[in-house]
PDB file of C-alpha atoms in Angstrom:
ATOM      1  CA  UNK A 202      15.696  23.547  16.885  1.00 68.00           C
ATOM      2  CA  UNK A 203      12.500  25.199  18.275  1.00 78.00           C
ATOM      3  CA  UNK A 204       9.590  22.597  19.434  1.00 79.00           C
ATOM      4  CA  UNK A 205       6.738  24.098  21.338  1.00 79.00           C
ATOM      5  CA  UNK A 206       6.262  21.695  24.484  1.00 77.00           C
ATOM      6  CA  UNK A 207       2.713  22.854  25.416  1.00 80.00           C
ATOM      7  CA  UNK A 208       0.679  24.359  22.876  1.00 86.00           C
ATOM      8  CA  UNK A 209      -3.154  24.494  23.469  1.00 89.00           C
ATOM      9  CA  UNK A 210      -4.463  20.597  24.915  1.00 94.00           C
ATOM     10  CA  UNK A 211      -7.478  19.362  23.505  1.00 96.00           C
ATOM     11  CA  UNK A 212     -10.796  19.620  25.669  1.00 96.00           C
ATOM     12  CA  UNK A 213      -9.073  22.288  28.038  1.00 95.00           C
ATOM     13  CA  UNK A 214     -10.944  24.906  28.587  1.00 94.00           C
ATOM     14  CA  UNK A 215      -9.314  28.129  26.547  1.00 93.00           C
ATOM     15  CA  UNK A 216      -9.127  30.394  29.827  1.00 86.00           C
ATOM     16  CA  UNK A 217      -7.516  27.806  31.841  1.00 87.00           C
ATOM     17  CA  UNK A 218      -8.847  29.035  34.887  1.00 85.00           C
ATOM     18  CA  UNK A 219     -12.106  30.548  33.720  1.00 90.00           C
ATOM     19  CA  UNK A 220     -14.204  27.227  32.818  1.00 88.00           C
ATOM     20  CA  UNK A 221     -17.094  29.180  31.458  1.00 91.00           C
ATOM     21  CA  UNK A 222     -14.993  29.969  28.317  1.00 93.00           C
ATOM     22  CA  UNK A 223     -15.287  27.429  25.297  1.00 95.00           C
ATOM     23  CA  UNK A 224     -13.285  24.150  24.940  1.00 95.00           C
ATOM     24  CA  UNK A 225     -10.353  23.857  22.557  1.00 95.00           C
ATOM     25  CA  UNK A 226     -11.365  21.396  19.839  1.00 95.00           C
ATOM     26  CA  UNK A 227      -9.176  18.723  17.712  1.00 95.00           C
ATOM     27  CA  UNK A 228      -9.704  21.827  14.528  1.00 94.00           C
ATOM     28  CA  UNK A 229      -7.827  24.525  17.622  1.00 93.00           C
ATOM     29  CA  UNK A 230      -4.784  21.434  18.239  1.00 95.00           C
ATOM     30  CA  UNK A 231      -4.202  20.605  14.392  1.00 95.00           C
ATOM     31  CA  UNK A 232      -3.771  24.374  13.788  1.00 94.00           C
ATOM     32  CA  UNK A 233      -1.033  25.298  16.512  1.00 93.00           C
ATOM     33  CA  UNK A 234       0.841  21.688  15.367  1.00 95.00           C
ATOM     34  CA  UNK A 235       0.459  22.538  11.331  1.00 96.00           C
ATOM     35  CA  UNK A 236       1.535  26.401  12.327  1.00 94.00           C
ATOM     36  CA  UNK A 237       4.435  25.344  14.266  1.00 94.00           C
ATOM     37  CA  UNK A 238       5.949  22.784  11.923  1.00 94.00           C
ATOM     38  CA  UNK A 239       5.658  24.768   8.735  1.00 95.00           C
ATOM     39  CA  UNK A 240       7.046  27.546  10.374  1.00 92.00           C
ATOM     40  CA  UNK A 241      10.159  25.162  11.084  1.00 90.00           C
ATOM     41  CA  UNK A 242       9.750  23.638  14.287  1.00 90.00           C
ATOM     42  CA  UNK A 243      11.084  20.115  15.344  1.00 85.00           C
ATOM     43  CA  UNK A 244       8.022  18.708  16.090  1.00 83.00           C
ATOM     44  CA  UNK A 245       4.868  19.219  18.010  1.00 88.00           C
ATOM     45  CA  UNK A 246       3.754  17.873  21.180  1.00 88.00           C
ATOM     46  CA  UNK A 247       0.040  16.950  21.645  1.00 92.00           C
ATOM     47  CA  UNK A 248      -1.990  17.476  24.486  1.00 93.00           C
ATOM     48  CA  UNK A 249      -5.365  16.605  25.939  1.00 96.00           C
ATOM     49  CA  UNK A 250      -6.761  17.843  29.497  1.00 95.00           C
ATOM     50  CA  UNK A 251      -7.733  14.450  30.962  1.00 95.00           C
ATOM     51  CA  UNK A 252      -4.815  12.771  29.783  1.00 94.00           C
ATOM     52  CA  UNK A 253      -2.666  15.492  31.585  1.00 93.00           C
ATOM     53  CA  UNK A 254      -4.029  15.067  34.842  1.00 93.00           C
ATOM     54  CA  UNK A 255      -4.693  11.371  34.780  1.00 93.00           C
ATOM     55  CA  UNK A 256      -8.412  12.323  35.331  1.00 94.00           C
ATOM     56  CA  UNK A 257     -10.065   9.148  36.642  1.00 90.00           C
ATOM     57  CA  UNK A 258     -12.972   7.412  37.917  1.00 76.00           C
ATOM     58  CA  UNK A 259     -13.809   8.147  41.521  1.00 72.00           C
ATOM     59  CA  UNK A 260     -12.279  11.573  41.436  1.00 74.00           C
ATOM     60  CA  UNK A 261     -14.799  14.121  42.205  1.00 73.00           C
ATOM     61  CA  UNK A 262     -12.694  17.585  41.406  1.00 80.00           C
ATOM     62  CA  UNK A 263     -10.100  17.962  38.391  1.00 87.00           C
ATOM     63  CA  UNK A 264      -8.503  21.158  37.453  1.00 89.00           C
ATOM     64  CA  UNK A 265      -9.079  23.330  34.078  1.00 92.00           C
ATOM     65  CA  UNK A 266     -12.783  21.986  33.681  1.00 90.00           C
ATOM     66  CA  UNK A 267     -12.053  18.856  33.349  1.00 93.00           C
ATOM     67  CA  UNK A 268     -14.843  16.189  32.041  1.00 90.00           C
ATOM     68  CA  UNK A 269     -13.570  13.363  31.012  1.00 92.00           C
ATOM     69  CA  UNK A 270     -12.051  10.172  32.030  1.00 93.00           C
ATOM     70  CA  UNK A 271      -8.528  10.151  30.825  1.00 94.00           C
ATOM     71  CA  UNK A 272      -9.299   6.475  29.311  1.00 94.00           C
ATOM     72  CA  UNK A 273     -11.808   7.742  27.263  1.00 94.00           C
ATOM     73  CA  UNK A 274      -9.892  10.779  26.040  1.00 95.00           C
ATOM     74  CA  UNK A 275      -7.392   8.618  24.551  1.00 95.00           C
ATOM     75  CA  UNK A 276      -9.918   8.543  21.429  1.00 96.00           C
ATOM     76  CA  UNK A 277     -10.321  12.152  21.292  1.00 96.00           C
ATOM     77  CA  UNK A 278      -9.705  13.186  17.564  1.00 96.00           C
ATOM     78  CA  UNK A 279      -7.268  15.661  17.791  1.00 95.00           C
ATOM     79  CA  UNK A 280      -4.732  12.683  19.303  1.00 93.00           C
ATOM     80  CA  UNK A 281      -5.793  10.381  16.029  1.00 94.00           C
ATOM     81  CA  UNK A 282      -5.327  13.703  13.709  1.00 96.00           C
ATOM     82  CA  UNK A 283      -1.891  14.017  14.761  1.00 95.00           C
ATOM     83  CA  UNK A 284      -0.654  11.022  12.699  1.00 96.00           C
ATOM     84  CA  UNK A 285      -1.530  12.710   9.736  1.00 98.00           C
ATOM     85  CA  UNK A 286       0.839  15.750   9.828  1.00 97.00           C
ATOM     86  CA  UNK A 287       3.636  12.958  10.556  1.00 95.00           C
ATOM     87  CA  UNK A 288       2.623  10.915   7.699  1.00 97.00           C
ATOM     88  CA  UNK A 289       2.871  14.623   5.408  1.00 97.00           C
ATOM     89  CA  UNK A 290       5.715  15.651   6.690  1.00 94.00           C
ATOM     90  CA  UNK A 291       7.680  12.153   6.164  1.00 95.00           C
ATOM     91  CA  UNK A 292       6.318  11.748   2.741  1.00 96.00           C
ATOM     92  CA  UNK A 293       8.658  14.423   1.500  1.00 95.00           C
ATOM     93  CA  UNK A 294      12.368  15.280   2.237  1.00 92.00           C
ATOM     94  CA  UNK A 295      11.137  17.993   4.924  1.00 91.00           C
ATOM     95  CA  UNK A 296      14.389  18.303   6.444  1.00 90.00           C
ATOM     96  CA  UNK A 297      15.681  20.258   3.655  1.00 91.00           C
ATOM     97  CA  UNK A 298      12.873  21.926   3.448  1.00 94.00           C
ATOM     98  CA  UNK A 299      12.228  25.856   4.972  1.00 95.00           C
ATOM     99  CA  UNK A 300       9.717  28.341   5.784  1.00 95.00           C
ATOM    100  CA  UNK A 301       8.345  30.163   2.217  1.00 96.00           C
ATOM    101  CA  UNK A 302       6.354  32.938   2.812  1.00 94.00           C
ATOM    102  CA  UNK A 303       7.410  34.748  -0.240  1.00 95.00           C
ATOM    103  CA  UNK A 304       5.353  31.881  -1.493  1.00 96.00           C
ATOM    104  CA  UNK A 305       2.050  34.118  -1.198  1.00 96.00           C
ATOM    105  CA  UNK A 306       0.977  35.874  -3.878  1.00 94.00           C
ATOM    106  CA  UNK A 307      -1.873  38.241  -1.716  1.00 85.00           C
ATOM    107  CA  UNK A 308       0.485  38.719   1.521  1.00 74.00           C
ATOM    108  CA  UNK A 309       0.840  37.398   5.036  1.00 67.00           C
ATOM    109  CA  UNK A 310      -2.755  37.302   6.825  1.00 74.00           C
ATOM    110  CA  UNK A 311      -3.195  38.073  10.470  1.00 77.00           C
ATOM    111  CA  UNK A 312      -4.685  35.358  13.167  1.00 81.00           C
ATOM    112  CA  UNK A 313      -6.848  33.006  12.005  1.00 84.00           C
ATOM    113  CA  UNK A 314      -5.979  33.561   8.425  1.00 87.00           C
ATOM    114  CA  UNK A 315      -2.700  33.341   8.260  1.00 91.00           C
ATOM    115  CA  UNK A 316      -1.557  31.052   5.901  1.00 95.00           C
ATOM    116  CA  UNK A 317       1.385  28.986   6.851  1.00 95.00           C
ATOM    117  CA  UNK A 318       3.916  27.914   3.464  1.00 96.00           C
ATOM    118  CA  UNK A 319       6.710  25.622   4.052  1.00 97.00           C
ATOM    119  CA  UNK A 320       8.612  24.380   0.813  1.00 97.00           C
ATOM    120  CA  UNK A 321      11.474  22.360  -0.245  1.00 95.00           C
ATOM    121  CA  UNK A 322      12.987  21.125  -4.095  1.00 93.00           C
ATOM    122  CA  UNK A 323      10.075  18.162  -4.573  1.00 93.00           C
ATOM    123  CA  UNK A 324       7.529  19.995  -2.140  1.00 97.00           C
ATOM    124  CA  UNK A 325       5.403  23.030  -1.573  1.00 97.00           C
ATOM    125  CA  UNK A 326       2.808  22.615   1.597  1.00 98.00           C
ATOM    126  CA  UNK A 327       0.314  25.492   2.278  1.00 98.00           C
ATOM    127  CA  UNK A 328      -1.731  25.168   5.733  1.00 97.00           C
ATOM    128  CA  UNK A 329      -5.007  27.276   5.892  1.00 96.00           C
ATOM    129  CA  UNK A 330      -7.073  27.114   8.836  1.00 94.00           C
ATOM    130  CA  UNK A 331      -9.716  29.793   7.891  1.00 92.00           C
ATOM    131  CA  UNK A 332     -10.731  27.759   4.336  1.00 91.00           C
ATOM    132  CA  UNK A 333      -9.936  31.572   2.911  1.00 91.00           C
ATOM    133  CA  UNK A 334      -8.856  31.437  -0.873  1.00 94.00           C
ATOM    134  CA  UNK A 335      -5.244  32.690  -1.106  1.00 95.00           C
ATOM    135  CA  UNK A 336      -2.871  33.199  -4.101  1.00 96.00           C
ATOM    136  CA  UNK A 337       0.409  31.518  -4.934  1.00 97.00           C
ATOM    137  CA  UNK A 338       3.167  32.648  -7.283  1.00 96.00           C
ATOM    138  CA  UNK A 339       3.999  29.716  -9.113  1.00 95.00           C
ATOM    139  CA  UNK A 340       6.832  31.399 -10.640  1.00 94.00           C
ATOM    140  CA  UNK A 341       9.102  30.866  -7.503  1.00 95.00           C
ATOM    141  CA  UNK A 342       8.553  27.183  -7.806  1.00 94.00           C
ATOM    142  CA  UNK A 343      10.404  24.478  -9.188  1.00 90.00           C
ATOM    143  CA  UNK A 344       9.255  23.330 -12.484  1.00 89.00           C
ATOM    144  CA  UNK A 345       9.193  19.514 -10.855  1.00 91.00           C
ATOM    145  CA  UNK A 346       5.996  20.640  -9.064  1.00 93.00           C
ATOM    146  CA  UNK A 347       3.439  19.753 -11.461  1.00 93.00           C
ATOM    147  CA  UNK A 348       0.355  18.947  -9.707  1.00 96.00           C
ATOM    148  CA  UNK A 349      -1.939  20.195  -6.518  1.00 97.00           C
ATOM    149  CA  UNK A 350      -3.722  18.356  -3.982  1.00 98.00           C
ATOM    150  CA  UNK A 351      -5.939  19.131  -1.071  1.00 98.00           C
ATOM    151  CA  UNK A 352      -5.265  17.386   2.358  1.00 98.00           C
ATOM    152  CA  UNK A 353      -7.398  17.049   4.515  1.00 97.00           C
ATOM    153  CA  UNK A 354      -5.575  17.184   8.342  1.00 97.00           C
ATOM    154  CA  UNK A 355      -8.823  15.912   9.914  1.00 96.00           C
ATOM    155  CA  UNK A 356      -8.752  12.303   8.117  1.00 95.00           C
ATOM    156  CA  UNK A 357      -5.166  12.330   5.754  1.00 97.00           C
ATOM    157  CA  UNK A 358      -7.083  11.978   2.552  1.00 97.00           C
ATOM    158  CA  UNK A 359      -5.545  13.776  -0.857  1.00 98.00           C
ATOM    159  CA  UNK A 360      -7.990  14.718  -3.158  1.00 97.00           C
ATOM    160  CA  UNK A 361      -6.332  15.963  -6.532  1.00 97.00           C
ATOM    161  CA  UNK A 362      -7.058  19.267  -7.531  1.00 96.00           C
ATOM    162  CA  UNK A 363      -5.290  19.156 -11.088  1.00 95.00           C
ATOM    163  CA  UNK A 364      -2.267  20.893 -12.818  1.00 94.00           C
ATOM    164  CA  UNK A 365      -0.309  23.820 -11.554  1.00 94.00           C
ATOM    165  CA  UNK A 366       0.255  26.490 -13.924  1.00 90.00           C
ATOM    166  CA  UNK A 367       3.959  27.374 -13.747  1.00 87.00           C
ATOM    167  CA  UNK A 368       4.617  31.295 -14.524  1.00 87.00           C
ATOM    168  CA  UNK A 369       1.401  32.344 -12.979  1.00 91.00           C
ATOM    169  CA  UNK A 370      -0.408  33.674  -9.907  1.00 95.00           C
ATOM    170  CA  UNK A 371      -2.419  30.972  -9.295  1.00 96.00           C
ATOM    171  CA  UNK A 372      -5.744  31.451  -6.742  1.00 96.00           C
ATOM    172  CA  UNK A 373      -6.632  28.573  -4.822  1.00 96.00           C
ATOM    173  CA  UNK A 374      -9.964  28.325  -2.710  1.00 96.00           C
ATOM    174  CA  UNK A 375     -10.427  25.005  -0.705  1.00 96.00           C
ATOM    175  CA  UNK A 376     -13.797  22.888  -0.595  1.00 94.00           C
ATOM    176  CA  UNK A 377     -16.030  23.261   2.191  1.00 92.00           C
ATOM    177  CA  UNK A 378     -16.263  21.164   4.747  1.00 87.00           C
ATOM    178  CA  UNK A 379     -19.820  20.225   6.254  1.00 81.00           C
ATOM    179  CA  UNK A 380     -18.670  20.013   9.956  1.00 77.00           C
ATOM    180  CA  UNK A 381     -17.417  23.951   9.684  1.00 72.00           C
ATOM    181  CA  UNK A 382     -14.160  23.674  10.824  1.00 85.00           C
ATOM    182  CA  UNK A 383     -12.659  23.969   7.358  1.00 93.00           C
ATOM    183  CA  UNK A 384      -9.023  23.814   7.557  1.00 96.00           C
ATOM    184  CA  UNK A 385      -6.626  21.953   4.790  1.00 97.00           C
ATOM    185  CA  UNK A 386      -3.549  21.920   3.307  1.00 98.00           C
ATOM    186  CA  UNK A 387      -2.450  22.378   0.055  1.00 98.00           C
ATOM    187  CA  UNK A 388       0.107  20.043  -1.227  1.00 98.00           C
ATOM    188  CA  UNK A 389       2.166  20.800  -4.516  1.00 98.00           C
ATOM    189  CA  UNK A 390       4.240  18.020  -6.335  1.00 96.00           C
ATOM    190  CA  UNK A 391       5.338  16.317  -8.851  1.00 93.00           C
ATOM    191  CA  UNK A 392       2.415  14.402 -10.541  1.00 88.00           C
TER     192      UNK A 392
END
């Protein structure tokens, strides 16, 4: 089993060293843990700067531009978020699941718009950071997978899209978000 021990922590600068670059955000965390376990990992670990070093009141220098006080980083909402990819992932028999590229109808994307498919007999989960439409080939499902669903990774909330055509190339284009961080995943199963 693969697990990636130290993926990008939240509110860590993305240079490391260089603390003039940007932060990564709860939206850059949720993507390297929904990428890793639909690709097949064994689970994610979560990180977050202050937390790492124990940051604390009364210390005057931190490393990696550190900013907050580890106390208060415990509510960051990337470390909340993360319950919701266990809650997905337990609500179907994921074990048996595997990786299901073949999945997409329009191809493999590169970067930011890759589109991660992971599948199983009573399951097909699509993560899409980018909020790009994308195409799946509902022919290579089982017929048990009857409806679609849009989850939201940033608050766990299924909002039901409607029926899935079997024998079809179906196009699906998620909702915007208003924030602008518009990722989601796609959840086919039986209705």
């Amino acid at each position: 089993p693969t697990l990636d021990g130290e993926p990008s922590y939240e509110q860590i600068v993305q240079g490391l060293h260089d603390i003039t670059q940007p932060y990564w955000q709860a939206c850059d965390v949720r993507r390297y843990a929904y990428w890793a376990v639909f690709s097949g990992a064994a689970g994610h670990t979560y990180g977050d700067n202050s937390i790492m070093q124990f940051f604390a009141d009364g210390e005057a220098n931190g490393a990696f531009g550190v900013h907050q006080r580890w106390y208060t980083a415990m509510h960051n909402p990337g470390a909340g978020q993360m319950m919701h990819l266990y809650n997905l992932v337990n609500r179907f028999d994921f074990v048996s699941g595997q990786v299901r590229d073949d999945l997409l109808a329009d191809g493999q994307q590169e970067k930011y718009g890759r589109i991660a498919a992971f599948a199983g007999t009573d399951f097909a989960l699509f993560y899409n950071y980018s909020g790009r439409s994308f195409q799946v080939d509902t022919k290579k499902l089982p017929d048990t997978l009857t409806g679609a669903w849009w989850f939201d990774p940033a608050d766990g909330v299924y909002s039901y899209l409607g029926r899935v055509e079997k024998n079809a190339v179906m196009t699906f284009i998620p909702p915007q978000k208003p924030e602008g961080q518009n990722d989601w995943v796609l959840v086919l199963a039986a209705e």
